Coordinates of C-alpha atoms in Angstrom, one line a residue:
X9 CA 0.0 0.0 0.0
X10 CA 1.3 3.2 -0.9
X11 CA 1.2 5.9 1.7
X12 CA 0.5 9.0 -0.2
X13 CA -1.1 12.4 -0.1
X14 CA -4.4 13.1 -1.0
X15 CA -6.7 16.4 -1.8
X16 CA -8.8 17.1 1.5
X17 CA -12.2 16.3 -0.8
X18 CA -11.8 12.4 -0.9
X19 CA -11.4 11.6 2.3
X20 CA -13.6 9.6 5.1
X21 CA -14.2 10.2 8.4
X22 CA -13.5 7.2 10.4
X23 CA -15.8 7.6 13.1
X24 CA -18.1 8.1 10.4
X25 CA -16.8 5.0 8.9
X26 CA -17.0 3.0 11.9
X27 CA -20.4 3.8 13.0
X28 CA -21.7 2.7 9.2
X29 CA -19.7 -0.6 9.2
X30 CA -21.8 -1.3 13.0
X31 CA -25.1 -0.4 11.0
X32 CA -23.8 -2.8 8.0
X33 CA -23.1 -5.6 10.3
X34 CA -26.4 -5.2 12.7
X35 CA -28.8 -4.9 10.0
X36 CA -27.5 -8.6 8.6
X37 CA -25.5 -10.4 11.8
X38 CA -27.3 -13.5 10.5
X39 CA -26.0 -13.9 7.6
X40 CA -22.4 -12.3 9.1
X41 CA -22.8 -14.6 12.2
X42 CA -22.1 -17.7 10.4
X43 CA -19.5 -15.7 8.2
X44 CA -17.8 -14.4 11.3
X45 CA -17.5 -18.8 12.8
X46 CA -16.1 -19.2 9.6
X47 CA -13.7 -16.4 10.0
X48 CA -12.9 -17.7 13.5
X49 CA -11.9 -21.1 11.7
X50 CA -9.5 -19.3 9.1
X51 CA -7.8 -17.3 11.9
X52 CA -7.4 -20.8 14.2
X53 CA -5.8 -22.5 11.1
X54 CA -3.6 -19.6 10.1
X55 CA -0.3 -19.1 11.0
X56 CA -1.4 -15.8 13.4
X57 CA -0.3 -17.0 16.6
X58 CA 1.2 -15.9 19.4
X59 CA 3.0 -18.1 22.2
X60 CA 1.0 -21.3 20.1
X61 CA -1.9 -19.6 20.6
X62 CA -4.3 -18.3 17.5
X63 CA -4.7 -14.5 18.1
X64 CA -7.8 -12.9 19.6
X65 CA -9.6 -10.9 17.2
X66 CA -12.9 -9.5 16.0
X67 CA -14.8 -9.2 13.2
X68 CA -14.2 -5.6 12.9
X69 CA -11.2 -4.0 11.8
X70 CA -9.8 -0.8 13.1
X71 CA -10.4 1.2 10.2
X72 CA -7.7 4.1 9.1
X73 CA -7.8 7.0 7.0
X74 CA -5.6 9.4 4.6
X75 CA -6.2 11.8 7.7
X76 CA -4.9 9.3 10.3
X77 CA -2.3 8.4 8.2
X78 CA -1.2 12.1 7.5
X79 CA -1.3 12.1 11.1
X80 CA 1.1 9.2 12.0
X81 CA 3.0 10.8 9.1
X82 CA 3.6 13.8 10.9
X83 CA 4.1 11.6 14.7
X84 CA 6.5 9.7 13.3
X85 CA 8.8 12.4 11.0
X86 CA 8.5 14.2 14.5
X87 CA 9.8 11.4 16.7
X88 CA 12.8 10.5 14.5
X89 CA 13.7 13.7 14.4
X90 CA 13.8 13.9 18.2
X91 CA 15.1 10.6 18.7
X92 CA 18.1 11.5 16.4
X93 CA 19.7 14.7 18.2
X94 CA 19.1 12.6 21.6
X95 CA 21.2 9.7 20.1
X96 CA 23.6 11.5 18.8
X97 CA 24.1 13.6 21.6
X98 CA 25.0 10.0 23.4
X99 CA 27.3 9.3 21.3
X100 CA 29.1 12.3 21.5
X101 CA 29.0 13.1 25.2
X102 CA 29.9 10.6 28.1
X103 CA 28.6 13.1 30.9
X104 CA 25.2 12.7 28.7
X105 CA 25.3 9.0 28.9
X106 CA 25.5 8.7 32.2
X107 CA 22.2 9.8 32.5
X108 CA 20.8 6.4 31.1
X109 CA 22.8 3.8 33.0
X110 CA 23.4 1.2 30.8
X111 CA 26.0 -1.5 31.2
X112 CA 29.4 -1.4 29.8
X113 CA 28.9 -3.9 27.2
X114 CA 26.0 -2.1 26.1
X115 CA 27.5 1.5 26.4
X116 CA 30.4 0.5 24.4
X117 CA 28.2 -1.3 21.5
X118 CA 25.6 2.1 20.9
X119 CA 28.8 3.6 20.2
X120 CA 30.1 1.5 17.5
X121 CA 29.2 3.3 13.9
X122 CA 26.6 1.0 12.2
X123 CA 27.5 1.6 9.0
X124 CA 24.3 2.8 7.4
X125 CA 23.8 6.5 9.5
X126 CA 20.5 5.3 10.5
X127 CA 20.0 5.3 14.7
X128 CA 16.8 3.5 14.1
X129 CA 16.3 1.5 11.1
X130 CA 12.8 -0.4 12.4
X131 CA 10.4 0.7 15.2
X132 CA 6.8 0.5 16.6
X133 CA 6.1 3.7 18.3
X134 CA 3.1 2.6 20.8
X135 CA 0.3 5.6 21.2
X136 CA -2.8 6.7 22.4
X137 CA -4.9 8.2 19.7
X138 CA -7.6 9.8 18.7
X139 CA -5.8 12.7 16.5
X140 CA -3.1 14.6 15.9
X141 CA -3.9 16.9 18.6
X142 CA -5.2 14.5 21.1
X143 CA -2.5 11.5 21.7
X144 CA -0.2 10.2 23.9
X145 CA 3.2 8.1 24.1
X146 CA 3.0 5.0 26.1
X147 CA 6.4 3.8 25.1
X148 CA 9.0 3.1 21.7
X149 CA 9.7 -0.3 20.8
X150 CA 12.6 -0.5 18.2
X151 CA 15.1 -3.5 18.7
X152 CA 12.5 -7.0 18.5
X153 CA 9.6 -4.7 17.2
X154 CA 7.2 -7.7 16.2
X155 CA 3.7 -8.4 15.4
X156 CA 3.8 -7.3 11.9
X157 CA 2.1 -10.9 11.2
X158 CA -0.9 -10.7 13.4
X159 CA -1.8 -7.7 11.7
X160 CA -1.1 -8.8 7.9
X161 CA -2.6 -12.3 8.1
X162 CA -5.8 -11.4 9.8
X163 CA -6.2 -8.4 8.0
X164 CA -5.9 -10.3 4.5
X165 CA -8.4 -13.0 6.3
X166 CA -10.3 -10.0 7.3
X167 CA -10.7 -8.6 3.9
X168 CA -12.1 -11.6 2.5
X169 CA -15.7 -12.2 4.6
X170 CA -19.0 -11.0 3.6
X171 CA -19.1 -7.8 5.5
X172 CA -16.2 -6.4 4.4
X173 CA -16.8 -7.4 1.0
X174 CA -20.0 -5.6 0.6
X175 CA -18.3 -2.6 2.6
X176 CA -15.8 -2.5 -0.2
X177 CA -18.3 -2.0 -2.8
X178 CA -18.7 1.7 -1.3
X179 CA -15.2 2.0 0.1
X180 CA -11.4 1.1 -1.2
X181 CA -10.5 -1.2 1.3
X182 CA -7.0 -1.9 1.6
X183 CA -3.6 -2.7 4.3
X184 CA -0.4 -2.1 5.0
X185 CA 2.2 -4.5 3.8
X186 CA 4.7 -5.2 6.2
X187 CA 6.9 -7.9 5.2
X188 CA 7.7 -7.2 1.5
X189 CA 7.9 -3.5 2.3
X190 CA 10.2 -4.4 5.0
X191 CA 12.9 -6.7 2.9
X192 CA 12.9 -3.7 0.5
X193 CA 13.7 -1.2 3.0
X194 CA 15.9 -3.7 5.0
X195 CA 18.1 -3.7 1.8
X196 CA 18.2 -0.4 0.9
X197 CA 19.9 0.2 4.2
X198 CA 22.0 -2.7 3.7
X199 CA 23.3 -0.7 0.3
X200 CA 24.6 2.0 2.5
X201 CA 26.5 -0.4 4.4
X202 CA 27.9 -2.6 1.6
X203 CA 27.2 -0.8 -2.0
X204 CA 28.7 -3.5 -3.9
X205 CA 27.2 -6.4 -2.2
X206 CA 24.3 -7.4 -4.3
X207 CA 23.0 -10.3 -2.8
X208 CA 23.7 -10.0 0.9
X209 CA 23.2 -13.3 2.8
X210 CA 20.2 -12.3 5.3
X211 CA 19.8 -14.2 8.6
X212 CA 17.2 -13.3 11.1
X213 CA 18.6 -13.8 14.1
X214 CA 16.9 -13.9 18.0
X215 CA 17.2 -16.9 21.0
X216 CA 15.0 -19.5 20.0
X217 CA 13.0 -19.8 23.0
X218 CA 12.2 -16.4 22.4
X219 CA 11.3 -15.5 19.0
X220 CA 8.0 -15.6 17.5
X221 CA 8.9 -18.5 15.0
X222 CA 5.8 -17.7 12.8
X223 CA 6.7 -14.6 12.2
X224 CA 10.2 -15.0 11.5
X225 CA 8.5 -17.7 8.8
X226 CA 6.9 -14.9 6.7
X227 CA 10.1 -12.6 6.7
X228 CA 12.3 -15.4 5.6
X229 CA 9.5 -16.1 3.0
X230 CA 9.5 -12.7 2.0
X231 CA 13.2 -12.6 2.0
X232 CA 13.6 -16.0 -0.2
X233 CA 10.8 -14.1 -2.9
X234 CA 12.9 -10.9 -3.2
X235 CA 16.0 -13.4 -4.5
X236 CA 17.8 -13.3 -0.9
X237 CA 19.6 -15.9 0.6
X238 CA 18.1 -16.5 4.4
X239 CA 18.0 -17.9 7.5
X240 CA 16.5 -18.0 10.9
X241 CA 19.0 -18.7 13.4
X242 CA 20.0 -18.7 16.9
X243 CA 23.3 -16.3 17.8
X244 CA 24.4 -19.0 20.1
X245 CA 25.1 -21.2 16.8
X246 CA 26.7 -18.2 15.3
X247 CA 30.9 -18.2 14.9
X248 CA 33.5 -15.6 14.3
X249 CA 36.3 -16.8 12.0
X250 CA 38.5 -15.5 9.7
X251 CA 36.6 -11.3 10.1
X252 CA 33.2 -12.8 9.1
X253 CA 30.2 -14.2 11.0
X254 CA 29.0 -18.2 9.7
X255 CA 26.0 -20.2 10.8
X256 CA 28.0 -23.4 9.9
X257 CA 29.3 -22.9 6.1
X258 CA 27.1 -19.9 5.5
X259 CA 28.2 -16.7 5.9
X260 CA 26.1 -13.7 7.0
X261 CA 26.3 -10.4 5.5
X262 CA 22.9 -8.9 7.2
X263 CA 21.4 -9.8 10.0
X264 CA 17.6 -8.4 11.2
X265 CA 18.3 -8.7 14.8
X266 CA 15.2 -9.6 17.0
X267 CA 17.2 -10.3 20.2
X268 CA 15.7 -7.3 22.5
X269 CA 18.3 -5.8 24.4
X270 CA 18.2 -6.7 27.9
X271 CA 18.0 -10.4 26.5
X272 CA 21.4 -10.0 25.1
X273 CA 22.7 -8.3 28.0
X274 CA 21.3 -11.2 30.1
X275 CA 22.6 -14.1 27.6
X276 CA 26.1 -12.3 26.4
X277 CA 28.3 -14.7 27.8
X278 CA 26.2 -17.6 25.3
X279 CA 27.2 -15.3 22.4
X280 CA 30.8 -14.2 23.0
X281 CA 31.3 -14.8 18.7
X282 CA 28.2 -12.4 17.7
X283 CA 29.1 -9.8 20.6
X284 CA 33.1 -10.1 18.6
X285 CA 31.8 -9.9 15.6
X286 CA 29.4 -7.1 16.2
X287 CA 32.3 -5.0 17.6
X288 CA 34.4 -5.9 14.9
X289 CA 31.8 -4.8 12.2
X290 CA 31.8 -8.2 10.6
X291 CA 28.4 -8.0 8.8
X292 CA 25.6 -5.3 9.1
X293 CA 23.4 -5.6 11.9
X294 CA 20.0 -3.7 10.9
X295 CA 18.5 -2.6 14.0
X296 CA 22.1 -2.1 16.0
X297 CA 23.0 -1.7 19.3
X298 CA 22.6 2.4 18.8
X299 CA 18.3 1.8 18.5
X300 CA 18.7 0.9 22.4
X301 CA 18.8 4.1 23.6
X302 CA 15.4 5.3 22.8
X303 CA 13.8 1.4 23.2
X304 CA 14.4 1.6 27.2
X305 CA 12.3 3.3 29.2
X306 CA 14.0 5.4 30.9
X307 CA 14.2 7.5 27.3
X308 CA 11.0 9.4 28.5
X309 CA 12.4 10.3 31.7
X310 CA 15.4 12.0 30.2
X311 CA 12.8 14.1 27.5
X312 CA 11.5 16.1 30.1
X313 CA 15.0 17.0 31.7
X314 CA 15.7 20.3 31.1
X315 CA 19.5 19.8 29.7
X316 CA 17.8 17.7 27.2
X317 CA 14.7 19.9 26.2
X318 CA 17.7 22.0 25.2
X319 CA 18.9 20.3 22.3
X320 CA 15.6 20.6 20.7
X321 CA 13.3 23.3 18.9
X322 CA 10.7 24.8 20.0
X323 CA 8.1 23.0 18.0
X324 CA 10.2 19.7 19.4
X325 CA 9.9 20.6 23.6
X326 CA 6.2 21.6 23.0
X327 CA 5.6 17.9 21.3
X328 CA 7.3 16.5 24.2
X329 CA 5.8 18.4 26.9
X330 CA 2.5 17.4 25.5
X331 CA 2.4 14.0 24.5
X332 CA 5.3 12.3 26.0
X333 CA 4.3 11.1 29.4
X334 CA 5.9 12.5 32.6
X335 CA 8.1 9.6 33.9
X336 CA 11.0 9.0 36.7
X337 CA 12.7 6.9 38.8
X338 CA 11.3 4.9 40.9
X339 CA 14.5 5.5 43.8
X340 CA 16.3 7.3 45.5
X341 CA 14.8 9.9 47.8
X342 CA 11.6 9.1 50.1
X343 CA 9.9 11.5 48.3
X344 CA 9.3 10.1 45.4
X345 CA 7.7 6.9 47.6
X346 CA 5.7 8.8 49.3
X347 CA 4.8 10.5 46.1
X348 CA 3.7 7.6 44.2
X349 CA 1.9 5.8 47.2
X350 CA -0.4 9.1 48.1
X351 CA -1.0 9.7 44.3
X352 CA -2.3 5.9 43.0
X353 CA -4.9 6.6 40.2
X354 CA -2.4 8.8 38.7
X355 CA 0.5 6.2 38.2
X356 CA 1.2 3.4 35.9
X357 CA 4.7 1.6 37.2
X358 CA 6.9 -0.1 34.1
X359 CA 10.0 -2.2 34.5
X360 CA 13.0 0.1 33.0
X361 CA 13.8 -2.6 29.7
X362 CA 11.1 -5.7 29.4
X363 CA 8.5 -6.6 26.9
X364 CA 5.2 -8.2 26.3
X365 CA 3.7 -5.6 29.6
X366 CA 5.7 -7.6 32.0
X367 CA 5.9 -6.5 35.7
X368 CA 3.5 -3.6 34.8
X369 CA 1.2 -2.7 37.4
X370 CA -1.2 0.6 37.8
X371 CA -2.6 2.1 40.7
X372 CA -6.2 1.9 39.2
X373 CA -6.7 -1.9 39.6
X374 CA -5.1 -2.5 42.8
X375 CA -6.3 -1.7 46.3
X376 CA -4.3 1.2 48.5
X377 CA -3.0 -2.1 50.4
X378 CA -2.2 -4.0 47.5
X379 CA -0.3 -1.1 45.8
X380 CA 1.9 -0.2 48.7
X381 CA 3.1 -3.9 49.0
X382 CA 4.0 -4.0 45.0
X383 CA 5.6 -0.7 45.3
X384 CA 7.8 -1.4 48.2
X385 CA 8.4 -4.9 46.3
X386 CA 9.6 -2.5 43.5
X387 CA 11.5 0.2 45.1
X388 CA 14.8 0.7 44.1
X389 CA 14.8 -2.2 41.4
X390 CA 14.9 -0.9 38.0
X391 CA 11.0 0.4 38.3
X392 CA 9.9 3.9 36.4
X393 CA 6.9 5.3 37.3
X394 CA 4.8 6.8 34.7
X395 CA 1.5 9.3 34.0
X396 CA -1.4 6.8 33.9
X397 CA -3.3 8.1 30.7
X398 CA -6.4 6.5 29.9
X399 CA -7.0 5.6 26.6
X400 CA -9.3 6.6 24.2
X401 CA -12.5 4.4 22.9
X402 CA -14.2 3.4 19.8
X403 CA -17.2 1.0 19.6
X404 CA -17.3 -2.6 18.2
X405 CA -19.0 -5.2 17.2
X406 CA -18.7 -8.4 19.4
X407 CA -20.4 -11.6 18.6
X408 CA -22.0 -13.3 22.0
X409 CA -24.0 -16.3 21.6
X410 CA -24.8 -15.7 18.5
X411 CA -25.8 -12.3 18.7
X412 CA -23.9 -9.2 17.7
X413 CA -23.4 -6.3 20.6
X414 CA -22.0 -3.4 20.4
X415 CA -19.2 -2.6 22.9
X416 CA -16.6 0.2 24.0
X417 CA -13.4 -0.5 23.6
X418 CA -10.0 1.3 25.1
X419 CA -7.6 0.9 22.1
X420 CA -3.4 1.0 21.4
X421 CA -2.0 1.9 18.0
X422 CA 1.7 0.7 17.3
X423 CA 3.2 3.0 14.3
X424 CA 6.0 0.8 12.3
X425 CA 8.4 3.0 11.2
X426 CA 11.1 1.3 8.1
X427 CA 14.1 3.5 7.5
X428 CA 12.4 6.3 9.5
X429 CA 9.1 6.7 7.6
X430 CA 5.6 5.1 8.9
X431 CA 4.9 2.2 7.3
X432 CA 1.7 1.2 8.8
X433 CA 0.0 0.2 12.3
X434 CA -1.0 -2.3 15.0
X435 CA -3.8 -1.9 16.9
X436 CA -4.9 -3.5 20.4
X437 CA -7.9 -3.1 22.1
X438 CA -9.3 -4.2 25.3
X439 CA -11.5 -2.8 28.4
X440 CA -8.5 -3.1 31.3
X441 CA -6.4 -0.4 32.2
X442 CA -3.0 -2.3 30.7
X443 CA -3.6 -3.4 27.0
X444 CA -1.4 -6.2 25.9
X445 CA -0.7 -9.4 24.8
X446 CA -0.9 -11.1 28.3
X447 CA -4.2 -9.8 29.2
X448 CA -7.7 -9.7 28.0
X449 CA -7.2 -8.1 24.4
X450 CA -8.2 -8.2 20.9
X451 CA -5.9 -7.7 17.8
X452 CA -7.3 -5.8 15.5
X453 CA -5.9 -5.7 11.7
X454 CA -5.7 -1.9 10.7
X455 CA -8.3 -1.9 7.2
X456 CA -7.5 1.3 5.2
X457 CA -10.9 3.4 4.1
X458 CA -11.0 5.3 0.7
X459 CA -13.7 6.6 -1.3
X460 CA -14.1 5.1 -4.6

């Protein structure tokens, strides 16, 4: 799908949108019912899974228009330029790089030049939104972003049932293309790093136990199509010999790395050859070490300070100050205890570098009782506490018993961004005050709305 401007006149209003894709849906469930259990059956057998589990989804998309993607145009383009002078100022200053804390190893491998003059090559930039003047951060996933597959596969499923069939008869229905799109863009960077290399050798590389193999599947396939050599591959089974890096005989010029951070920091004595070679600049690593410093989330907590606002424009500090949560650390002086304990609806507290919403707790589901005894379990360990925002809603159609109901939803939109551009969304939804993929939630496939 090409993401490209458009004159004001053609385009849709997605509540608009919404609301006439519920009155679609109502008017026939009958006849959708039984399309939707066939749906269900197409998802189950599809390769959208997560943890070996089929995704939960419904049979409503979360529709996107020219004027939300304008918008995420203009979020992202914003973001990367921000992320950029705070990287580079890392690089440049140690006093500055004290202020995140990272380990050695970690500190040393930001600071190794890439090769390609990209900080972030891939990202999902996870937001609140309802428009351009009304959203909010709730953190930046770069190294390990995933679900690309949950949202193509069920999307393309999507596309084919009744409702949205006879929905596309008004409307250009369409998605974002994630994997193709990806290899291209992958490569591109690649050329930067290597112009006379061709045919780089590709491996996609995480800890087994880790990665979501399914995924990975579609990017090698995507990889393989494009006339790339590939593989999926484990960086304890990766060598260093002779300058280059082999998976046994075959040699890897480009590697997507999916190992997040804090996993490599926590397994870099099983990789001592990919660590070497990394440092050596053996093959090109596409997202490197560098993308860490705006993944943790501690990144938000150094926005606001002062010495950082600094290095910014105007237009820049206002962005920040408006839609980048206020966060700290979760240490230190009593007072910031005592502040998060007396204040509980207005928290949210976040581990500094996991995934997946692990060890995140907010002050809104928990008891005063129950929140002191988490916090004090969490003071002084690596613990961030952040402005509780709570999310905007759309309505949905749920099937229950056969019956379709109409429901609000709190949503999450993830922005991909490929070599610094937006390249299309994710979209959670879910009625708790934490939406992720380890409680009760809904994937939603993004469905982009034209008029013919």
């Amino acid at each position: 799908m090409c993401i490209e401007k458009v004159k004001r006149g053609d385009l849709v209003n997605e509540v608009e949108i919404n609301k006439e894709y519920i009155d679609l849906v109502l008017e026939n469930y009958e006849r959708y019912y039984d399309d939707y259990l066939l749906t269900v059956d197409r998802v189950n057998n599809s390769n959208a899974k997560y943890k070996g589990k089929p995704i939960p989804f419904l049979y409503h998309p979360m529709f996107i228009t020219q004027d939300n993607i304008d918008d995420f145009n203009k979020i992202g383009d914003m973001v990367i330029s921000i992320t950029n002078k705070i990287t580079d100022r890392y690089v440049e200053d140690a006093g500055f790089r004290k202020k995140f804390g990272f380990p050695k190893l970690i500190e040393d491998l930001i600071q190794i030049d890439n090769g390609y003059d990209i900080n972030v090559p891939i990202g999902r930039f996870d937001i609140f939104y309802k428009d351009y003047d009304n959203f909010k951060f709730c953190e930046l996933n770069t190294d390990g972003s995933s679900a690309m597959n949950e949202d193509n596969t069920i999307g393309k499923i999507l596309l084919e049932t009744e409702s949205l069939k006879e929905f596309g008869q008004k409307y250009k229905l369409d998605y974002f293309e994630l994997f193709d799109t990806w290899v291209d863009k992958s490569i591109e960077i690649f050329k930067k790093y290597d112009p006379n290399n061709l045919k780089p050798n590709v491996a996609i590389v995480d800890f087994k136990e880790s990665g979501t193999t399914k995924e990975f599947q579609e990017f090698h396939k995507a990889y393989v199509k494009r006339g790339y050599n590939c593989i999926i591959a484990d960086p304890r089974d990766l060598k260093y010999k002779d300058g280059k890096l082999y998976h046994e005989k075959y040699k890897i010029d480009l590697v997507y790395r999916r190992i997040v951070t804090f996993e490599l920091i926590e397994k870099a004595d099983e990789i001592p050859d990919f660590i070497e070679a990394y440092r050596n600049r053996a093959f090109c690593c596409i997202g490197s070490i560098k993308s860490q410093v705006i993944h943790n989330k501690i990144f938000f907590k150094i926005l606001h300070d002062e010495d950082t606002l600094e290095l910014l424009s105007e237009e820049e500090r206002e962005f920040v100050k408006k839609h980048i949560p206020i966060t700290g650390l979760f240490k230190g002086d009593k007072a910031v205890f005592d502040l998060v304990l007396n204040n509980k609806d207005k928290y949210i507290m976040k581990p500094l570098d996991l995934n997946a919403s692990q060890g995140v707790f907010t002050g809104r589901d928990l008891t005063f009782d129950e929140w002191k005894k988490k916090l004090k379990e969490s003071w002084d360990k690596d613990y961030l506490y952040q402005e509780f925002f709570d999310p905007f809603t759309r309505e949905f159609v749920v099937f229950e018993d056969g019956k379709p109901k109409v429901q609000e939803f709190k949503s999450i939109l993830g922005l991909y961004m490929y070599k610094e551009k937006f390249a299309g969304v994710y979209t959670r939804i879910g009625k708790t005050n934490i939406i992720s993929g380890i409680k009760d939630y809904y994937t939603l496939p993004n469905i982009i709305v034209k008029n013919r």
